[in-house]
PDB file of C-alpha atoms in Angstrom:
ATOM      1  CA  MET A1043       2.989  11.511  -5.809  1.00  0.00           C
ATOM      2  CA  PRO A1044       6.112  11.066  -4.307  1.00  0.00           C
ATOM      3  CA  GLU A1045       7.124   7.992  -2.305  1.00  0.00           C
ATOM      4  CA  LEU A1046       9.334   6.610   0.257  1.00  0.00           C
ATOM      5  CA  VAL A1047       9.475   3.449  -1.318  1.00  0.00           C
ATOM      6  CA  PHE A1048      11.866   0.544   1.012  1.00  0.00           C
ATOM      7  CA  PHE A1049      12.828  -2.437  -0.905  1.00  0.00           C
ATOM      8  CA  SER A1050      13.798  -4.969   1.334  1.00  0.00           C
ATOM      9  CA  GLY A1051      14.956  -8.826   1.518  1.00  0.00           C
ATOM     10  CA  THR A1052      17.863 -10.987   2.117  1.00  0.00           C
ATOM     11  CA  MET A1053      20.803 -10.557   1.373  1.00  0.00           C
ATOM     12  CA  ASP A1054      21.451 -12.078  -2.667  1.00  0.00           C
ATOM     13  CA  CYS A1055      18.431 -11.576  -4.096  1.00  0.00           C
ATOM     14  CA  GLY A1056      19.079  -8.699  -6.042  1.00  0.00           C
ATOM     15  CA  LYS A1057      18.064  -5.467  -4.235  1.00  0.00           C
ATOM     16  CA  SER A1058      21.302  -4.017  -5.477  1.00  0.00           C
ATOM     17  CA  THR A1059      20.297  -5.084  -9.073  1.00  0.00           C
ATOM     18  CA  LEU A1060      17.131  -3.645  -8.991  1.00  0.00           C
ATOM     19  CA  ALA A1061      18.351  -0.515  -7.567  1.00  0.00           C
ATOM     20  CA  LEU A1062      20.814  -0.483 -10.915  1.00  0.00           C
ATOM     21  CA  GLN A1063      17.819  -1.442 -12.774  1.00  0.00           C
ATOM     22  CA  ILE A1064      15.303   1.017 -11.778  1.00  0.00           C
ATOM     23  CA  GLY A1065      18.427   3.871 -11.884  1.00  0.00           C
ATOM     24  CA  HIS A1066      18.768   2.551 -15.655  1.00  0.00           C
ATOM     25  CA  ASN A1067      15.408   3.437 -16.941  1.00  0.00           C
ATOM     26  CA  ARG A1068      14.879   6.542 -15.309  1.00  0.00           C
ATOM     27  CA  SER A1069      18.208   8.099 -16.832  1.00  0.00           C
ATOM     28  CA  ALA A1070      17.072   6.331 -20.276  1.00  0.00           C
ATOM     29  CA  ARG A1071      14.323   8.651 -20.336  1.00  0.00           C
ATOM     30  CA  GLY A1072      16.147  11.678 -19.408  1.00  0.00           C
ATOM     31  CA  LEU A1073      15.994  11.634 -15.829  1.00  0.00           C
ATOM     32  CA  GLN A1074      18.683  12.523 -13.042  1.00  0.00           C
ATOM     33  CA  GLY A1075      19.053  10.899  -9.559  1.00  0.00           C
ATOM     34  CA  VAL A1076      21.892  10.939  -6.693  1.00  0.00           C
ATOM     35  CA  ILE A1077      23.163   7.414  -5.695  1.00  0.00           C
ATOM     36  CA  PHE A1078      23.676   6.929  -1.994  1.00  0.00           C
ATOM     37  CA  THR A1079      25.077   3.905  -0.508  1.00  0.00           C
ATOM     38  CA  ARG A1080      27.052   2.796   2.369  1.00  0.00           C
ATOM     39  CA  ASP A1081      29.793   0.072   2.597  1.00  0.00           C
ATOM     40  CA  ASP A1082      29.241  -1.380  -0.758  1.00  0.00           C
ATOM     41  CA  ARG A1083      31.485  -4.607  -1.348  1.00  0.00           C
ATOM     42  CA  ALA A1084      33.056  -2.962  -4.410  1.00  0.00           C
ATOM     43  CA  GLY A1085      34.488   0.229  -2.093  1.00  0.00           C
ATOM     44  CA  GLU A1086      33.652   3.302  -1.036  1.00  0.00           C
ATOM     45  CA  GLY A1087      31.587   5.303  -3.268  1.00  0.00           C
ATOM     46  CA  LYS A1088      29.963   2.160  -5.264  1.00  0.00           C
ATOM     47  CA  LEU A1089      26.693   0.699  -6.256  1.00  0.00           C
ATOM     48  CA  SER A1090      27.675  -2.854  -7.195  1.00  0.00           C
ATOM     49  CA  SER A1091      25.702  -6.038  -7.917  1.00  0.00           C
ATOM     50  CA  ARG A1092      27.112  -9.312  -7.559  1.00  0.00           C
ATOM     51  CA  LEU A1093      25.799  -9.938 -11.342  1.00  0.00           C
ATOM     52  CA  GLY A1094      29.419  -7.761 -11.863  1.00  0.00           C
ATOM     53  CA  LEU A1095      26.952  -4.476 -12.543  1.00  0.00           C
ATOM     54  CA  VAL A1096      28.523  -1.319 -10.792  1.00  0.00           C
ATOM     55  CA  THR A1097      28.042   2.152 -10.853  1.00  0.00           C
ATOM     56  CA  GLU A1098      29.261   5.436  -9.001  1.00  0.00           C
ATOM     57  CA  ALA A1099      27.464   6.915  -5.922  1.00  0.00           C
ATOM     58  CA  VAL A1100      27.549   8.874  -2.628  1.00  0.00           C
ATOM     59  CA  GLU A1101      29.067   7.580  -0.100  1.00  0.00           C
ATOM     60  CA  ALA A1102      26.621   8.266   2.926  1.00  0.00           C
ATOM     61  CA  ARG A1103      29.063   8.811   5.636  1.00  0.00           C
ATOM     62  CA  PRO A1104      27.352   8.182   9.288  1.00  0.00           C
ATOM     63  CA  ALA A1105      27.372  11.949   9.846  1.00  0.00           C
ATOM     64  CA  MET A1106      25.901  13.050   6.620  1.00  0.00           C
ATOM     65  CA  ASP A1107      22.735  15.459   6.139  1.00  0.00           C
ATOM     66  CA  LEU A1108      21.340  13.505   3.263  1.00  0.00           C
ATOM     67  CA  TYR A1109      18.825  15.926   2.822  1.00  0.00           C
ATOM     68  CA  GLY A1110      20.858  18.860   3.475  1.00  0.00           C
ATOM     69  CA  TYR A1111      23.336  17.530   0.465  1.00  0.00           C
ATOM     70  CA  LEU A1112      20.427  17.459  -1.986  1.00  0.00           C
ATOM     71  CA  VAL A1113      19.676  20.707  -1.211  1.00  0.00           C
ATOM     72  CA  GLY A1114      22.859  21.865  -1.901  1.00  0.00           C
ATOM     73  CA  GLN A1115      23.233  20.304  -5.047  1.00  0.00           C
ATOM     74  CA  MET A1116      19.849  21.410  -6.600  1.00  0.00           C
ATOM     75  CA  SER A1117      21.016  24.902  -5.253  1.00  0.00           C
ATOM     76  CA  LYS A1118      24.165  24.553  -7.189  1.00  0.00           C
ATOM     77  CA  GLY A1119      21.843  23.901 -10.407  1.00  0.00           C
ATOM     78  CA  ALA A1120      22.647  20.164 -10.185  1.00  0.00           C
ATOM     79  CA  LYS A1121      19.124  18.317 -11.866  1.00  0.00           C
ATOM     80  CA  VAL A1122      17.780  15.615  -9.333  1.00  0.00           C
ATOM     81  CA  ASP A1123      14.895  13.747 -10.553  1.00  0.00           C
ATOM     82  CA  TYR A1124      14.792  10.372  -7.704  1.00  0.00           C
ATOM     83  CA  VAL A1125      17.168   9.317  -5.270  1.00  0.00           C
ATOM     84  CA  ILE A1126      18.264   5.885  -4.607  1.00  0.00           C
ATOM     85  CA  VAL A1127      19.543   4.486  -1.859  1.00  0.00           C
ATOM     86  CA  ASP A1128      21.306   1.010  -1.504  1.00  0.00           C
ATOM     87  CA  GLU A1129      22.731  -0.963   1.595  1.00  0.00           C
ATOM     88  CA  ALA A1130      20.252   1.506   3.825  1.00  0.00           C
ATOM     89  CA  GLN A1131      20.045  -0.748   6.924  1.00  0.00           C
ATOM     90  CA  PHE A1132      23.368   1.167   7.497  1.00  0.00           C
ATOM     91  CA  LEU A1133      21.984   4.540   7.580  1.00  0.00           C
ATOM     92  CA  ALA A1134      21.352   6.352  11.047  1.00  0.00           C
ATOM     93  CA  PRO A1135      17.655   6.637  11.858  1.00  0.00           C
ATOM     94  CA  ASP A1136      17.468  10.218  11.459  1.00  0.00           C
ATOM     95  CA  GLN A1137      19.308   9.890   8.054  1.00  0.00           C
ATOM     96  CA  ILE A1138      16.058   8.045   7.233  1.00  0.00           C
ATOM     97  CA  ASP A1139      14.171  11.191   8.551  1.00  0.00           C
ATOM     98  CA  GLN A1140      16.024  12.923   6.276  1.00  0.00           C
ATOM     99  CA  LEU A1141      14.630  10.840   3.083  1.00  0.00           C
ATOM    100  CA  ALA A1142      11.385  11.396   4.439  1.00  0.00           C
ATOM    101  CA  ARG A1143      11.769  15.323   4.179  1.00  0.00           C
ATOM    102  CA  VAL A1144      13.214  14.745   0.817  1.00  0.00           C
ATOM    103  CA  VAL A1145       9.829  13.245  -0.395  1.00  0.00           C
ATOM    104  CA  ASP A1146       7.772  15.531   1.780  1.00  0.00           C
ATOM    105  CA  ASP A1147       9.672  18.770   0.872  1.00  0.00           C
ATOM    106  CA  LEU A1148      11.629  18.310  -2.417  1.00  0.00           C
ATOM    107  CA  ASP A1149       8.882  16.299  -4.357  1.00  0.00           C
ATOM    108  CA  LEU A1150      11.174  13.853  -5.035  1.00  0.00           C
ATOM    109  CA  ASP A1151      10.705   9.758  -4.881  1.00  0.00           C
ATOM    110  CA  VAL A1152      13.193   7.797  -2.590  1.00  0.00           C
ATOM    111  CA  PHE A1153      14.077   4.309  -3.547  1.00  0.00           C
ATOM    112  CA  ALA A1154      15.996   2.532  -0.422  1.00  0.00           C
ATOM    113  CA  PHE A1155      17.019  -0.733  -0.609  1.00  0.00           C
ATOM    114  CA  GLY A1156      18.119  -3.236   2.156  1.00  0.00           C
ATOM    115  CA  ILE A1157      17.815  -6.099   4.494  1.00  0.00           C
ATOM    116  CA  THR A1158      15.956  -5.688   7.126  1.00  0.00           C
ATOM    117  CA  THR A1159      17.231  -8.026   9.987  1.00  0.00           C
ATOM    118  CA  ASP A1160      21.080  -8.686  11.179  1.00  0.00           C
ATOM    119  CA  PHE A1161      22.582 -11.915  11.492  1.00  0.00           C
ATOM    120  CA  ARG A1162      21.187 -12.104  15.050  1.00  0.00           C
ATOM    121  CA  THR A1163      17.668 -11.720  13.321  1.00  0.00           C
ATOM    122  CA  LYS A1164      17.306  -8.302  15.047  1.00  0.00           C
ATOM    123  CA  LEU A1165      16.231  -5.179  13.117  1.00  0.00           C
ATOM    124  CA  PHE A1166      18.658  -2.488  11.957  1.00  0.00           C
ATOM    125  CA  PRO A1167      17.794   0.775  13.228  1.00  0.00           C
ATOM    126  CA  GLY A1168      17.987   2.558   9.789  1.00  0.00           C
ATOM    127  CA  SER A1169      15.602  -0.718   8.626  1.00  0.00           C
ATOM    128  CA  GLN A1170      13.231  -0.039  11.686  1.00  0.00           C
ATOM    129  CA  ARG A1171      12.835   3.684  10.649  1.00  0.00           C
ATOM    130  CA  LEU A1172      11.962   3.044   6.846  1.00  0.00           C
ATOM    131  CA  ILE A1173       9.163   0.398   8.274  1.00  0.00           C
ATOM    132  CA  GLU A1174       7.996   3.283   9.957  1.00  0.00           C
ATOM    133  CA  LEU A1175       7.919   5.866   7.559  1.00  0.00           C
ATOM    134  CA  ALA A1176       7.694   4.376   4.357  1.00  0.00           C
ATOM    135  CA  ASP A1177       4.864   5.332   2.008  1.00  0.00           C
ATOM    136  CA  ARG A1178       5.250   1.686   0.884  1.00  0.00           C
ATOM    137  CA  ILE A1179       7.171  -1.692   1.473  1.00  0.00           C
ATOM    138  CA  GLU A1180       8.066  -3.971  -1.213  1.00  0.00           C
ATOM    139  CA  THR A1181       9.328  -7.581  -0.586  1.00  0.00           C
ATOM    140  CA  LEU A1182      11.527  -8.739  -3.134  1.00  0.00           C
ATOM    141  CA  GLN A1183      10.129 -11.396  -5.704  1.00  0.00           C
ATOM    142  CA  VAL A1184      13.601 -13.154  -6.744  1.00  0.00           C
ATOM    143  CA  GLU A1185      13.961 -15.468  -3.456  1.00  0.00           C
ATOM    144  CA  ALA A1186      17.326 -16.226  -2.014  1.00  0.00           C
ATOM    145  CA  MET A1187      17.891 -19.887  -0.950  1.00  0.00           C
ATOM    146  CA  CYS A1188      18.994 -21.813   1.892  1.00  0.00           C
ATOM    147  CA  TRP A1189      21.336 -24.605   0.948  1.00  0.00           C
ATOM    148  CA  CYS A1190      18.592 -27.348   1.825  1.00  0.00           C
ATOM    149  CA  GLY A1191      16.624 -25.725  -1.513  1.00  0.00           C
ATOM    150  CA  ALA A1192      14.171 -23.513   0.738  1.00  0.00           C
ATOM    151  CA  ARG A1193      13.782 -20.245   0.888  1.00  0.00           C
ATOM    152  CA  ALA A1194      15.719 -18.426   2.672  1.00  0.00           C
ATOM    153  CA  THR A1195      14.833 -15.569   5.274  1.00  0.00           C
ATOM    154  CA  HIS A1196      17.333 -14.879   7.078  1.00  0.00           C
ATOM    155  CA  ASN A1197      21.236 -13.431   6.944  1.00  0.00           C
ATOM    156  CA  ALA A1198      23.777 -15.627   8.962  1.00  0.00           C
ATOM    157  CA  ARG A1199      27.426 -14.579   9.736  1.00  0.00           C
ATOM    158  CA  THR A1200      30.552 -16.832   9.500  1.00  0.00           C
ATOM    159  CA  VAL A1201      33.616 -16.824  11.005  1.00  0.00           C
ATOM    160  CA  GLY A1202      36.277 -19.887   9.331  1.00  0.00           C
ATOM    161  CA  GLY A1203      32.990 -21.302   8.667  1.00  0.00           C
ATOM    162  CA  GLU A1204      31.141 -21.267  11.359  1.00  0.00           C
ATOM    163  CA  MET A1205      27.968 -19.743  12.269  1.00  0.00           C
ATOM    164  CA  VAL A1206      28.114 -16.709  15.019  1.00  0.00           C
ATOM    165  CA  VAL A1207      25.771 -15.255  16.670  1.00  0.00           C
ATOM    166  CA  GLU A1208      27.337 -11.996  19.040  1.00  0.00           C
ATOM    167  CA  GLY A1209      29.676  -9.361  17.899  1.00  0.00           C
ATOM    168  CA  GLU A1210      29.160  -6.198  16.128  1.00  0.00           C
ATOM    169  CA  GLN A1211      25.974  -5.538  14.375  1.00  0.00           C
ATOM    170  CA  VAL A1212      28.053  -4.246  11.265  1.00  0.00           C
ATOM    171  CA  VAL A1213      31.024  -6.522   9.870  1.00  0.00           C
ATOM    172  CA  VAL A1214      31.134  -5.688   6.359  1.00  0.00           C
ATOM    173  CA  GLY A1215      31.520  -9.118   4.241  1.00  0.00           C
ATOM    174  CA  ASP A1216      29.771 -10.951   1.422  1.00  0.00           C
ATOM    175  CA  VAL A1217      28.249 -14.262   0.374  1.00  0.00           C
ATOM    176  CA  ASN A1218      30.449 -16.259  -1.694  1.00  0.00           C
ATOM    177  CA  ARG A1219      33.528 -15.363   0.758  1.00  0.00           C
ATOM    178  CA  SER A1220      36.573 -18.242   1.336  1.00  0.00           C
ATOM    179  CA  SER A1221      36.192 -20.007   4.928  1.00  0.00           C
ATOM    180  CA  GLU A1222      39.062 -18.172   6.493  1.00  0.00           C
ATOM    181  CA  GLU A1223      37.012 -14.493   6.377  1.00  0.00           C
ATOM    182  CA  VAL A1224      34.146 -13.403   8.184  1.00  0.00           C
ATOM    183  CA  GLY A1225      31.506 -14.074   5.303  1.00  0.00           C
ATOM    184  CA  TYR A1226      27.865 -14.032   5.026  1.00  0.00           C
ATOM    185  CA  GLU A1227      25.297 -16.840   4.322  1.00  0.00           C
ATOM    186  CA  VAL A1228      21.160 -16.894   3.501  1.00  0.00           C
ATOM    187  CA  LEU A1229      19.486 -19.613   5.590  1.00  0.00           C
ATOM    188  CA  CYS A1230      15.825 -20.809   5.923  1.00  0.00           C
ATOM    189  CA  ARG A1231      14.748 -20.290   9.671  1.00  0.00           C
ATOM    190  CA  ARG A1232      15.265 -23.517  10.773  1.00  0.00           C
ATOM    191  CA  HIS A1233      18.820 -24.031   9.806  1.00  0.00           C
ATOM    192  CA  HIS A1234      19.439 -20.196  11.452  1.00  0.00           C
ATOM    193  CA  ARG A1235      17.745 -21.835  14.323  1.00  0.00           C
ATOM    194  CA  ARG A1236      20.278 -24.696  14.536  1.00  0.00           C
ATOM    195  CA  ARG A1237      22.981 -22.804  12.916  1.00  0.00           C
ATOM    196  CA  MET A1238      23.754 -25.171  10.309  1.00  0.00           C
ATOM    197  CA  THR A1239      25.404 -23.386   7.739  1.00  0.00           C
ATOM    198  CA  SER A1240      26.460 -25.465   4.235  1.00  0.00           C
ATOM    199  CA  ALA A1241      29.436 -26.185   5.669  1.00  0.00           C
ATOM    200  CA  ALA A1242      28.250 -27.278   8.361  1.00  0.00           C
ATOM    201  CA  ALA A1243      26.064 -29.902   6.695  1.00  0.00           C
ATOM    202  CA  HIS A1244      28.532 -31.150   4.483  1.00  0.00           C
ATOM    203  CA  ALA A1245      30.858 -31.627   7.655  1.00  0.00           C
ATOM    204  CA  ALA A1246      27.831 -33.641   9.639  1.00  0.00           C
ATOM    205  CA  ALA A1247      27.157 -35.598   5.628  1.00  0.00           C
ATOM    206  CA  LEU A1248      30.943 -36.692   5.533  1.00  0.00           C
ATOM    207  CA  SER A1249      31.120 -37.562   9.485  1.00  0.00           C
ATOM    208  CA  PRO A1250      31.503 -41.247   9.882  1.00  0.00           C
ATOM    209  CA  ASP A1251      28.761 -41.129  12.843  1.00  0.00           C
ATOM    210  CA  VAL A1252      26.481 -40.241  10.214  1.00  0.00           C
ATOM    211  CA  LEU A1253      27.243 -43.448   8.419  1.00  0.00           C
ATOM    212  CA  PRO A1254      25.179 -46.601   8.025  1.00  0.00           C
ATOM    213  CA  VAL A1255      27.361 -49.516  10.100  1.00  0.00           C
ATOM    214  CA  ASN A1256      28.302 -52.517   8.016  1.00  0.00           C
ATOM    215  CA  PRO A1257      27.305 -55.836  10.166  1.00  0.00           C
ATOM    216  CA  ALA A1258      29.947 -57.941   8.790  1.00  0.00           C
TER     217      ALA A1258
END
């Protein structure tokens, strides 16, 4: 039976890499799929991995009817055997409903990839709807790591190297950006609560206030 599967995890845990692998495995067996993405780091209409892999995709714009798009392509004779959706957290809830309809009415597997919560630890509306509708939810087994070595469970937004907890929910950025840019870092819950990024931890370690005092 076709399924709507939601692959979830923090940033930097290999979601896009797995999406590309699923597409590769199916295309190697003669199957053809449609890949949707939204606001990928490589630019519009791209699905990219931090490992350097990239492929063409359909940009799922905010007002786009994903079900209608697929029906239109199939009506023109296009062969569609499956659907991959990356950055699914950025989709509107009604677009997630459309993906569920693709599974139920078109009998296609839909593999959606995304992070569940934003930099404020609040659910993205698209991810919330996926949790509500998905036939199966898979947590990726490749664990991203906090700077302290613990398993990273939270996404932090940084501006000028400092963690922020206010602002628009969607601001496109990536991990490993320079400190002057809007960037993201994955943290364990403890250090997310303390707003302790790797840069902040490094600065604290170098602070004279925390160094031993020589009695002499």
